[in-house]
């Protein structure tokens, strides 16, 4: 049985309309960069949440496998749009850091918060260690794909750097397609629990998804246009902005979902959300950005700062160590969050 939006959802849609309108008006009025940045960030947060809920409603009628892919794909839509506009504006450092920050945020912060909250409520939680191990190994392969072009940039011929990035991006995209094929063909890769039953009609969910995605594209352009001014006004670096703030703004929907299902005790689905999103960013969004950048004046490549690559390697190592026993507790969650805080602090002082 379907029905319309509940009270909270109605308030969220209204808030998105108001904030998006305010962000557009502030930008047209040439308001202070910091004000436009704050208002547009708020609009993107709410819009990203609506995209996530709309996708969740559509996924409810499509089964757990399709639902999982839909959640991951549209959960990262805001991030992809923001990074595309960042590349178009020449904010390559922000775009690069946003890719790294999304992987770190989903794997350390969101998964860590899920372990922490789920562990505090339920004690010891279990998950399928075979699936978790496969996801960890895929994430390791993705980090290798990001790390090799970075290493080549220091020891190889500069004339071949972009070619290596393009080929690596194509290989990573192919690997992502193969992962999806395996995911849909293997019963072991499916989440144990289906998405919750939806209460929206399909036309309503599709309409809100389309409208909110278009609004994200418009507001992302406004948001990115403030970055240069905000960096100067607030005295923060482009790397910190991309590594910490942009992923938090763009990934709010899936972050909430991952923590919520962990609170309910379903750690398998929580890990599917957090690690699945990290894999899609590393194997899909990052490589896709390389080819989308061909349509802009600035060509994006897969050469990442060494510190970011080291942080990604550390993230893969600790994730693999935690996934090996198929169990999680609140202390392991605190450990993951601690690693994220240390990395964020180091980036702040760069």
mmCIF file of C-alpha atoms in Angstrom:
data_model
loop_
_atom_site.group_PDB
_atom_site.id
_atom_site.type_symbol
_atom_site.label_atom_id
_atom_site.label_comp_id
_atom_site.label_asym_id
_atom_site.label_seq_id
_atom_site.Cartn_x
_atom_site.Cartn_y
_atom_site.Cartn_z
ATOM 1 C CA UNK A 1 0.000 0.000 0.000
ATOM 2 C CA UNK A 2 1.412 3.381 -1.016
ATOM 3 C CA UNK A 3 0.815 6.779 0.453
ATOM 4 C CA UNK A 4 2.293 10.220 0.177
ATOM 5 C CA UNK A 5 5.100 11.861 2.088
ATOM 6 C CA UNK A 6 5.007 11.769 5.870
ATOM 7 C CA UNK A 7 5.388 14.942 7.906
ATOM 8 C CA UNK A 8 9.182 14.771 8.191
ATOM 9 C CA UNK A 9 9.560 14.079 4.464
ATOM 10 C CA UNK A 10 7.263 16.974 3.616
ATOM 11 C CA UNK A 11 9.285 19.304 5.851
ATOM 12 C CA UNK A 12 12.503 18.050 4.200
ATOM 13 C CA UNK A 13 11.204 18.778 0.692
ATOM 14 C CA UNK A 14 10.047 22.220 1.785
ATOM 15 C CA UNK A 15 13.409 22.898 3.411
ATOM 16 C CA UNK A 16 15.195 21.829 0.223
ATOM 17 C CA UNK A 17 13.087 24.224 -1.862
ATOM 18 C CA UNK A 18 13.690 27.104 0.560
ATOM 19 C CA UNK A 19 17.433 26.499 0.917
ATOM 20 C CA UNK A 20 17.954 25.951 -2.816
ATOM 21 C CA UNK A 21 16.055 29.150 -3.574
ATOM 22 C CA UNK A 22 18.006 31.043 -0.916
ATOM 23 C CA UNK A 23 21.331 29.753 -2.279
ATOM 24 C CA UNK A 24 20.407 30.786 -5.824
ATOM 25 C CA UNK A 25 19.198 34.196 -4.671
ATOM 26 C CA UNK A 26 22.329 34.786 -2.587
ATOM 27 C CA UNK A 27 24.554 33.864 -5.524
ATOM 28 C CA UNK A 28 22.650 36.145 -7.917
ATOM 29 C CA UNK A 29 22.828 38.968 -5.367
ATOM 30 C CA UNK A 30 26.630 38.488 -5.104
ATOM 31 C CA UNK A 31 26.379 37.898 -1.350
ATOM 32 C CA UNK A 32 29.436 37.074 0.729
ATOM 33 C CA UNK A 33 31.148 33.867 -0.369
ATOM 34 C CA UNK A 34 30.953 32.326 3.083
ATOM 35 C CA UNK A 35 27.195 32.963 3.309
ATOM 36 C CA UNK A 36 26.554 31.440 -0.120
ATOM 37 C CA UNK A 37 28.795 28.498 0.786
ATOM 38 C CA UNK A 38 26.897 27.794 4.022
ATOM 39 C CA UNK A 39 23.435 28.106 2.457
ATOM 40 C CA UNK A 40 24.345 26.030 -0.609
ATOM 41 C CA UNK A 41 25.956 23.390 1.648
ATOM 42 C CA UNK A 42 22.713 23.170 3.610
ATOM 43 C CA UNK A 43 20.714 22.868 0.389
ATOM 44 C CA UNK A 44 22.992 20.102 -0.900
ATOM 45 C CA UNK A 45 22.730 18.217 2.404
ATOM 46 C CA UNK A 46 18.923 18.176 2.268
ATOM 47 C CA UNK A 47 18.809 17.471 -1.468
ATOM 48 C CA UNK A 48 21.265 14.577 -1.090
ATOM 49 C CA UNK A 49 19.050 13.163 1.653
ATOM 50 C CA UNK A 50 15.969 13.404 -0.604
ATOM 51 C CA UNK A 51 17.882 11.672 -3.411
ATOM 52 C CA UNK A 52 18.747 8.890 -0.974
ATOM 53 C CA UNK A 53 15.190 8.465 0.318
ATOM 54 C CA UNK A 54 13.733 8.530 -3.220
ATOM 55 C CA UNK A 55 16.205 5.843 -4.258
ATOM 56 C CA UNK A 56 15.368 3.795 -1.169
ATOM 57 C CA UNK A 57 11.670 3.939 -2.059
ATOM 58 C CA UNK A 58 12.374 2.789 -5.625
ATOM 59 C CA UNK A 59 14.706 0.068 -4.368
ATOM 60 C CA UNK A 60 12.021 -1.372 -2.098
ATOM 61 C CA UNK A 61 10.106 -2.736 -5.089
ATOM 62 C CA UNK A 62 13.164 -3.950 -7.012
ATOM 63 C CA UNK A 63 14.646 -6.492 -4.593
ATOM 64 C CA UNK A 64 17.765 -6.369 -2.385
ATOM 65 C CA UNK A 65 20.399 -6.674 -5.132
ATOM 66 C CA UNK A 66 18.995 -3.985 -7.424
ATOM 67 C CA UNK A 67 18.140 -1.957 -4.353
ATOM 68 C CA UNK A 68 21.714 -2.096 -3.098
ATOM 69 C CA UNK A 69 23.112 -0.918 -6.433
ATOM 70 C CA UNK A 70 20.495 1.850 -6.726
ATOM 71 C CA UNK A 71 21.301 3.055 -3.202
ATOM 72 C CA UNK A 72 25.036 3.157 -3.891
ATOM 73 C CA UNK A 73 24.668 4.759 -7.343
ATOM 74 C CA UNK A 74 22.313 7.582 -6.475
ATOM 75 C CA UNK A 75 23.856 7.969 -3.028
ATOM 76 C CA UNK A 76 27.029 9.064 -4.842
ATOM 77 C CA UNK A 77 25.217 11.174 -7.450
ATOM 78 C CA UNK A 78 25.673 14.404 -5.494
ATOM 79 C CA UNK A 79 29.373 13.724 -5.010
ATOM 80 C CA UNK A 80 29.896 13.012 -8.717
ATOM 81 C CA UNK A 81 28.086 16.188 -9.722
ATOM 82 C CA UNK A 82 30.056 18.318 -7.249
ATOM 83 C CA UNK A 83 33.401 16.888 -8.404
ATOM 84 C CA UNK A 84 32.512 17.383 -12.085
ATOM 85 C CA UNK A 85 31.786 21.057 -11.441
ATOM 86 C CA UNK A 86 34.971 21.303 -9.366
ATOM 87 C CA UNK A 87 37.024 19.947 -12.284
ATOM 88 C CA UNK A 88 35.282 22.300 -14.708
ATOM 89 C CA UNK A 89 36.157 25.224 -12.424
ATOM 90 C CA UNK A 90 39.793 24.128 -12.249
ATOM 91 C CA UNK A 91 39.536 23.011 -8.616
ATOM 92 C CA UNK A 92 41.478 19.808 -9.299
ATOM 93 C CA UNK A 93 42.899 19.614 -5.767
ATOM 94 C CA UNK A 94 39.364 19.728 -4.355
ATOM 95 C CA UNK A 95 38.148 17.036 -6.778
ATOM 96 C CA UNK A 96 41.106 14.749 -6.026
ATOM 97 C CA UNK A 97 40.696 15.206 -2.275
ATOM 98 C CA UNK A 98 36.939 14.581 -2.556
ATOM 99 C CA UNK A 99 37.585 11.162 -4.104
ATOM 100 C CA UNK A 100 40.014 10.270 -1.318
ATOM 101 C CA UNK A 101 37.771 11.800 1.339
ATOM 102 C CA UNK A 102 34.733 9.803 0.233
ATOM 103 C CA UNK A 103 36.640 6.532 0.487
ATOM 104 C CA UNK A 104 38.101 7.480 3.877
ATOM 105 C CA UNK A 105 34.790 8.834 5.166
ATOM 106 C CA UNK A 106 32.730 5.800 4.169
ATOM 107 C CA UNK A 107 35.310 3.229 5.260
ATOM 108 C CA UNK A 108 36.586 4.829 8.461
ATOM 109 C CA UNK A 109 33.986 7.323 9.711
ATOM 110 C CA UNK A 110 30.696 5.730 8.610
ATOM 111 C CA UNK A 111 31.746 2.108 9.125
ATOM 112 C CA UNK A 112 33.405 3.103 12.394
ATOM 113 C CA UNK A 113 30.264 4.895 13.606
ATOM 114 C CA UNK A 114 28.196 1.870 12.545
ATOM 115 C CA UNK A 115 30.427 -0.501 14.547
ATOM 116 C CA UNK A 116 30.388 1.887 17.509
ATOM 117 C CA UNK A 117 26.630 2.467 17.631
ATOM 118 C CA UNK A 118 25.723 -1.107 16.729
ATOM 119 C CA UNK A 119 28.175 -2.454 19.299
ATOM 120 C CA UNK A 120 26.963 -0.180 22.086
ATOM 121 C CA UNK A 121 23.394 -1.300 21.490
ATOM 122 C CA UNK A 122 23.819 -4.989 20.647
ATOM 123 C CA UNK A 123 27.286 -5.925 21.917
ATOM 124 C CA UNK A 124 29.084 -8.289 19.533
ATOM 125 C CA UNK A 125 27.692 -8.234 15.975
ATOM 126 C CA UNK A 126 28.517 -10.660 13.183
ATOM 127 C CA UNK A 127 28.655 -10.273 9.421
ATOM 128 C CA UNK A 128 29.554 -12.436 6.425
ATOM 129 C CA UNK A 129 33.346 -12.353 6.485
ATOM 130 C CA UNK A 130 33.602 -13.841 2.982
ATOM 131 C CA UNK A 131 31.668 -10.944 1.452
ATOM 132 C CA UNK A 132 33.467 -8.408 3.663
ATOM 133 C CA UNK A 133 36.827 -9.912 2.677
ATOM 134 C CA UNK A 134 35.924 -9.723 -1.005
ATOM 135 C CA UNK A 135 34.965 -6.065 -0.626
ATOM 136 C CA UNK A 136 38.225 -5.361 1.219
ATOM 137 C CA UNK A 137 40.270 -7.047 -1.530
ATOM 138 C CA UNK A 138 38.415 -5.072 -4.226
ATOM 139 C CA UNK A 139 39.123 -1.882 -2.293
ATOM 140 C CA UNK A 140 42.809 -2.862 -2.141
ATOM 141 C CA UNK A 141 42.840 -3.326 -5.930
ATOM 142 C CA UNK A 142 41.208 0.066 -6.344
ATOM 143 C CA UNK A 143 43.857 1.716 -4.165
ATOM 144 C CA UNK A 144 46.559 0.009 -6.251
ATOM 145 C CA UNK A 145 44.898 1.512 -9.317
ATOM 146 C CA UNK A 146 45.096 4.960 -7.742
ATOM 147 C CA UNK A 147 48.591 4.458 -6.332
ATOM 148 C CA UNK A 148 50.438 3.283 -9.453
ATOM 149 C CA UNK A 149 49.778 6.471 -11.482
ATOM 150 C CA UNK A 150 50.894 8.466 -8.429
ATOM 151 C CA UNK A 151 54.140 6.489 -8.191
ATOM 152 C CA UNK A 152 54.673 6.799 -11.950
ATOM 153 C CA UNK A 153 54.338 10.566 -11.620
ATOM 154 C CA UNK A 154 57.456 10.557 -9.436
ATOM 155 C CA UNK A 155 59.626 8.060 -11.330
ATOM 156 C CA UNK A 156 58.246 7.815 -14.887
ATOM 157 C CA UNK A 157 58.254 9.875 -18.048
ATOM 158 C CA UNK A 158 55.989 12.935 -17.573
ATOM 159 C CA UNK A 159 54.882 12.706 -21.201
ATOM 160 C CA UNK A 160 53.141 9.396 -20.474
ATOM 161 C CA UNK A 161 51.451 10.323 -17.188
ATOM 162 C CA UNK A 162 48.059 11.192 -18.662
ATOM 163 C CA UNK A 163 48.019 8.104 -20.891
ATOM 164 C CA UNK A 164 48.651 5.884 -17.862
ATOM 165 C CA UNK A 165 45.820 7.585 -15.955
ATOM 166 C CA UNK A 166 43.424 7.118 -18.883
ATOM 167 C CA UNK A 167 44.263 3.427 -19.292
ATOM 168 C CA UNK A 168 44.100 2.813 -15.533
ATOM 169 C CA UNK A 169 40.719 4.548 -15.377
ATOM 170 C CA UNK A 170 39.398 2.292 -18.150
ATOM 171 C CA UNK A 171 40.692 -0.822 -16.333
ATOM 172 C CA UNK A 172 39.095 0.255 -13.033
ATOM 173 C CA UNK A 173 35.754 0.908 -14.757
ATOM 174 C CA UNK A 174 35.930 -2.546 -16.344
ATOM 175 C CA UNK A 175 36.699 -4.040 -12.937
ATOM 176 C CA UNK A 176 33.643 -2.267 -11.527
ATOM 177 C CA UNK A 177 31.450 -3.747 -14.277
ATOM 178 C CA UNK A 178 32.862 -7.223 -13.552
ATOM 179 C CA UNK A 179 32.134 -6.714 -9.862
ATOM 180 C CA UNK A 180 28.502 -5.883 -10.688
ATOM 181 C CA UNK A 181 28.231 -8.983 -12.888
ATOM 182 C CA UNK A 182 29.553 -11.142 -10.046
ATOM 183 C CA UNK A 183 27.266 -9.362 -7.576
ATOM 184 C CA UNK A 184 24.116 -10.096 -9.584
ATOM 185 C CA UNK A 185 25.068 -13.676 -10.431
ATOM 186 C CA UNK A 186 26.260 -14.777 -6.992
ATOM 187 C CA UNK A 187 23.772 -15.489 -4.223
ATOM 188 C CA UNK A 188 26.584 -15.124 -1.669
ATOM 189 C CA UNK A 189 27.060 -11.457 -2.550
ATOM 190 C CA UNK A 190 23.472 -10.519 -1.786
ATOM 191 C CA UNK A 191 22.527 -8.715 1.436
ATOM 192 C CA UNK A 192 20.738 -10.922 3.932
ATOM 193 C CA UNK A 193 18.023 -8.341 4.472
ATOM 194 C CA UNK A 194 15.953 -6.658 1.770
ATOM 195 C CA UNK A 195 15.425 -2.896 1.794
ATOM 196 C CA UNK A 196 12.476 -1.786 3.944
ATOM 197 C CA UNK A 197 9.063 -1.673 2.289
ATOM 198 C CA UNK A 198 8.390 1.560 0.451
ATOM 199 C CA UNK A 199 5.393 3.778 1.052
ATOM 200 C CA UNK A 200 5.739 6.084 -1.971
ATOM 201 C CA UNK A 201 4.276 5.379 -5.375
ATOM 202 C CA UNK A 202 6.810 4.797 -8.162
ATOM 203 C CA UNK A 203 5.860 8.029 -10.039
ATOM 204 C CA UNK A 204 6.279 10.075 -6.841
ATOM 205 C CA UNK A 205 9.681 8.524 -6.078
ATOM 206 C CA UNK A 206 10.890 8.970 -9.658
ATOM 207 C CA UNK A 207 9.621 12.545 -9.813
ATOM 208 C CA UNK A 208 11.333 13.560 -6.574
ATOM 209 C CA UNK A 209 14.516 11.743 -7.596
ATOM 210 C CA UNK A 210 14.646 13.551 -10.947
ATOM 211 C CA UNK A 211 13.801 16.954 -9.460
ATOM 212 C CA UNK A 212 16.277 16.670 -6.596
ATOM 213 C CA UNK A 213 19.073 15.431 -8.891
ATOM 214 C CA UNK A 214 18.563 18.414 -11.219
ATOM 215 C CA UNK A 215 18.518 20.734 -8.200
ATOM 216 C CA UNK A 216 21.766 19.167 -6.946
ATOM 217 C CA UNK A 217 23.399 19.961 -10.301
ATOM 218 C CA UNK A 218 22.287 23.600 -10.136
ATOM 219 C CA UNK A 219 23.276 24.146 -6.495
ATOM 220 C CA UNK A 220 26.563 22.258 -6.966
ATOM 221 C CA UNK A 221 27.540 24.880 -9.532
ATOM 222 C CA UNK A 222 26.784 27.608 -6.968
ATOM 223 C CA UNK A 223 28.629 25.677 -4.231
ATOM 224 C CA UNK A 224 31.773 25.165 -6.305
ATOM 225 C CA UNK A 225 31.741 28.814 -7.366
ATOM 226 C CA UNK A 226 32.289 29.844 -3.737
ATOM 227 C CA UNK A 227 35.271 27.599 -3.046
ATOM 228 C CA UNK A 228 38.043 30.015 -4.012
ATOM 229 C CA UNK A 229 36.556 32.743 -1.821
ATOM 230 C CA UNK A 230 35.878 30.416 1.099
ATOM 231 C CA UNK A 231 39.444 29.111 1.050
ATOM 232 C CA UNK A 232 40.663 32.700 1.413
ATOM 233 C CA UNK A 233 37.960 33.909 3.835
ATOM 234 C CA UNK A 234 38.143 30.973 6.253
ATOM 235 C CA UNK A 235 41.833 30.233 5.808
ATOM 236 C CA UNK A 236 41.314 26.533 5.112
ATOM 237 C CA UNK A 237 43.124 24.566 2.446
ATOM 238 C CA UNK A 238 41.562 23.211 -0.729
ATOM 239 C CA UNK A 239 42.636 19.717 0.345
ATOM 240 C CA UNK A 240 40.819 19.928 3.697
ATOM 241 C CA UNK A 241 37.749 21.306 1.957
ATOM 242 C CA UNK A 242 37.723 18.437 -0.509
ATOM 243 C CA UNK A 243 38.807 15.679 1.857
ATOM 244 C CA UNK A 244 36.455 16.432 4.757
ATOM 245 C CA UNK A 245 33.677 18.898 3.907
ATOM 246 C CA UNK A 246 32.667 17.907 0.363
ATOM 247 C CA UNK A 247 32.250 14.172 1.178
ATOM 248 C CA UNK A 248 30.197 14.972 4.284
ATOM 249 C CA UNK A 249 27.911 17.189 2.205
ATOM 250 C CA UNK A 250 27.586 14.807 -0.737
ATOM 251 C CA UNK A 251 27.281 11.490 1.129
ATOM 252 C CA UNK A 252 24.872 12.419 3.916
ATOM 253 C CA UNK A 253 22.078 10.080 2.752
ATOM 254 C CA UNK A 254 24.071 6.855 2.655
ATOM 255 C CA UNK A 255 25.910 7.831 5.859
ATOM 256 C CA UNK A 256 22.619 8.006 7.730
ATOM 257 C CA UNK A 257 21.370 4.751 6.189
ATOM 258 C CA UNK A 258 24.551 2.845 7.087
ATOM 259 C CA UNK A 259 24.492 3.962 10.715
ATOM 260 C CA UNK A 260 20.730 3.424 11.021
ATOM 261 C CA UNK A 261 20.798 -0.223 9.899
ATOM 262 C CA UNK A 262 23.770 -0.887 12.188
ATOM 263 C CA UNK A 263 21.711 0.495 15.082
ATOM 264 C CA UNK A 264 19.038 -2.027 14.089
ATOM 265 C CA UNK A 265 21.633 -4.824 14.226
ATOM 266 C CA UNK A 266 22.040 -5.579 10.514
ATOM 267 C CA UNK A 267 25.795 -5.204 10.108
ATOM 268 C CA UNK A 268 25.836 -7.005 6.739
ATOM 269 C CA UNK A 269 23.636 -4.370 5.120
ATOM 270 C CA UNK A 270 25.514 -1.578 6.911
ATOM 271 C CA UNK A 271 28.834 -2.803 5.505
ATOM 272 C CA UNK A 272 27.232 -3.138 2.067
ATOM 273 C CA UNK A 273 26.313 0.548 2.235
ATOM 274 C CA UNK A 274 29.651 1.862 3.523
ATOM 275 C CA UNK A 275 32.130 -0.401 1.712
ATOM 276 C CA UNK A 276 29.929 -0.595 -1.393
ATOM 277 C CA UNK A 277 29.914 3.175 -1.633
ATOM 278 C CA UNK A 278 33.695 3.324 -1.192
ATOM 279 C CA UNK A 279 34.131 0.791 -3.994
ATOM 280 C CA UNK A 280 31.847 2.728 -6.302
ATOM 281 C CA UNK A 281 33.795 5.925 -5.650
ATOM 282 C CA UNK A 282 37.174 4.232 -6.209
ATOM 283 C CA UNK A 283 36.211 2.040 -9.175
ATOM 284 C CA UNK A 284 33.444 4.131 -10.700
ATOM 285 C CA UNK A 285 33.298 7.817 -9.822
ATOM 286 C CA UNK A 286 37.049 8.516 -9.834
ATOM 287 C CA UNK A 287 37.774 6.785 -13.164
ATOM 288 C CA UNK A 288 34.590 8.198 -14.720
ATOM 289 C CA UNK A 289 35.739 11.675 -13.734
ATOM 290 C CA UNK A 290 38.878 11.156 -15.841
ATOM 291 C CA UNK A 291 36.754 10.757 -18.982
ATOM 292 C CA UNK A 292 34.116 13.358 -18.079
ATOM 293 C CA UNK A 293 36.914 15.888 -17.636
ATOM 294 C CA UNK A 294 37.587 15.610 -21.374
ATOM 295 C CA UNK A 295 34.448 17.729 -21.793
ATOM 296 C CA UNK A 296 35.951 20.493 -19.614
ATOM 297 C CA UNK A 297 38.989 22.773 -20.051
ATOM 298 C CA UNK A 298 40.814 20.866 -17.280
ATOM 299 C CA UNK A 299 41.844 17.192 -17.632
ATOM 300 C CA UNK A 300 41.579 15.182 -14.418
ATOM 301 C CA UNK A 301 44.086 12.381 -13.808
ATOM 302 C CA UNK A 302 44.656 9.679 -11.201
ATOM 303 C CA UNK A 303 47.806 11.171 -9.676
ATOM 304 C CA UNK A 304 47.010 11.664 -6.020
ATOM 305 C CA UNK A 305 49.183 13.336 -3.355
ATOM 306 C CA UNK A 306 51.412 10.791 -1.627
ATOM 307 C CA UNK A 307 49.878 11.481 1.777
ATOM 308 C CA UNK A 308 46.406 10.662 0.452
ATOM 309 C CA UNK A 309 47.612 7.399 -1.077
ATOM 310 C CA UNK A 310 49.292 6.427 2.219
ATOM 311 C CA UNK A 311 46.041 7.216 4.059
ATOM 312 C CA UNK A 312 44.122 4.994 1.627
ATOM 313 C CA UNK A 313 46.598 2.136 2.086
ATOM 314 C CA UNK A 314 46.281 2.422 5.879
ATOM 315 C CA UNK A 315 42.494 2.391 5.533
ATOM 316 C CA UNK A 316 42.541 -0.792 3.441
ATOM 317 C CA UNK A 317 44.879 -2.516 5.907
ATOM 318 C CA UNK A 318 42.814 -1.782 9.009
ATOM 319 C CA UNK A 319 39.557 -2.632 7.204
ATOM 320 C CA UNK A 320 40.955 -6.004 6.106
ATOM 321 C CA UNK A 321 42.174 -6.741 9.647
ATOM 322 C CA UNK A 322 38.743 -5.976 11.084
ATOM 323 C CA UNK A 323 36.864 -7.964 8.420
ATOM 324 C CA UNK A 324 38.929 -11.123 8.799
ATOM 325 C CA UNK A 325 37.024 -12.550 11.804
ATOM 326 C CA UNK A 326 33.468 -11.680 10.703
ATOM 327 C CA UNK A 327 32.714 -9.913 13.998
ATOM 328 C CA UNK A 328 32.476 -6.281 15.083
ATOM 329 C CA UNK A 329 32.227 -4.443 18.383
ATOM 330 C CA UNK A 330 32.164 -0.859 19.606
ATOM 331 C CA UNK A 331 35.918 -0.755 20.266
ATOM 332 C CA UNK A 332 36.712 -1.566 16.631
ATOM 333 C CA UNK A 333 34.369 1.269 15.653
ATOM 334 C CA UNK A 334 36.260 3.645 17.931
ATOM 335 C CA UNK A 335 39.529 2.506 16.331
ATOM 336 C CA UNK A 336 38.288 3.295 12.819
ATOM 337 C CA UNK A 337 37.021 6.717 13.883
ATOM 338 C CA UNK A 338 40.354 7.416 15.613
ATOM 339 C CA UNK A 339 42.234 6.758 12.353
ATOM 340 C CA UNK A 340 39.881 9.135 10.520
ATOM 341 C CA UNK A 341 40.399 11.880 13.128
ATOM 342 C CA UNK A 342 44.190 11.513 12.901
ATOM 343 C CA UNK A 343 44.103 11.792 9.107
ATOM 344 C CA UNK A 344 41.724 14.779 9.218
ATOM 345 C CA UNK A 345 43.973 16.521 11.753
ATOM 346 C CA UNK A 346 47.046 15.982 9.598
ATOM 347 C CA UNK A 347 45.240 17.395 6.558
ATOM 348 C CA UNK A 348 44.097 20.427 8.581
ATOM 349 C CA UNK A 349 47.717 21.311 9.373
ATOM 350 C CA UNK A 350 49.012 20.811 5.821
#
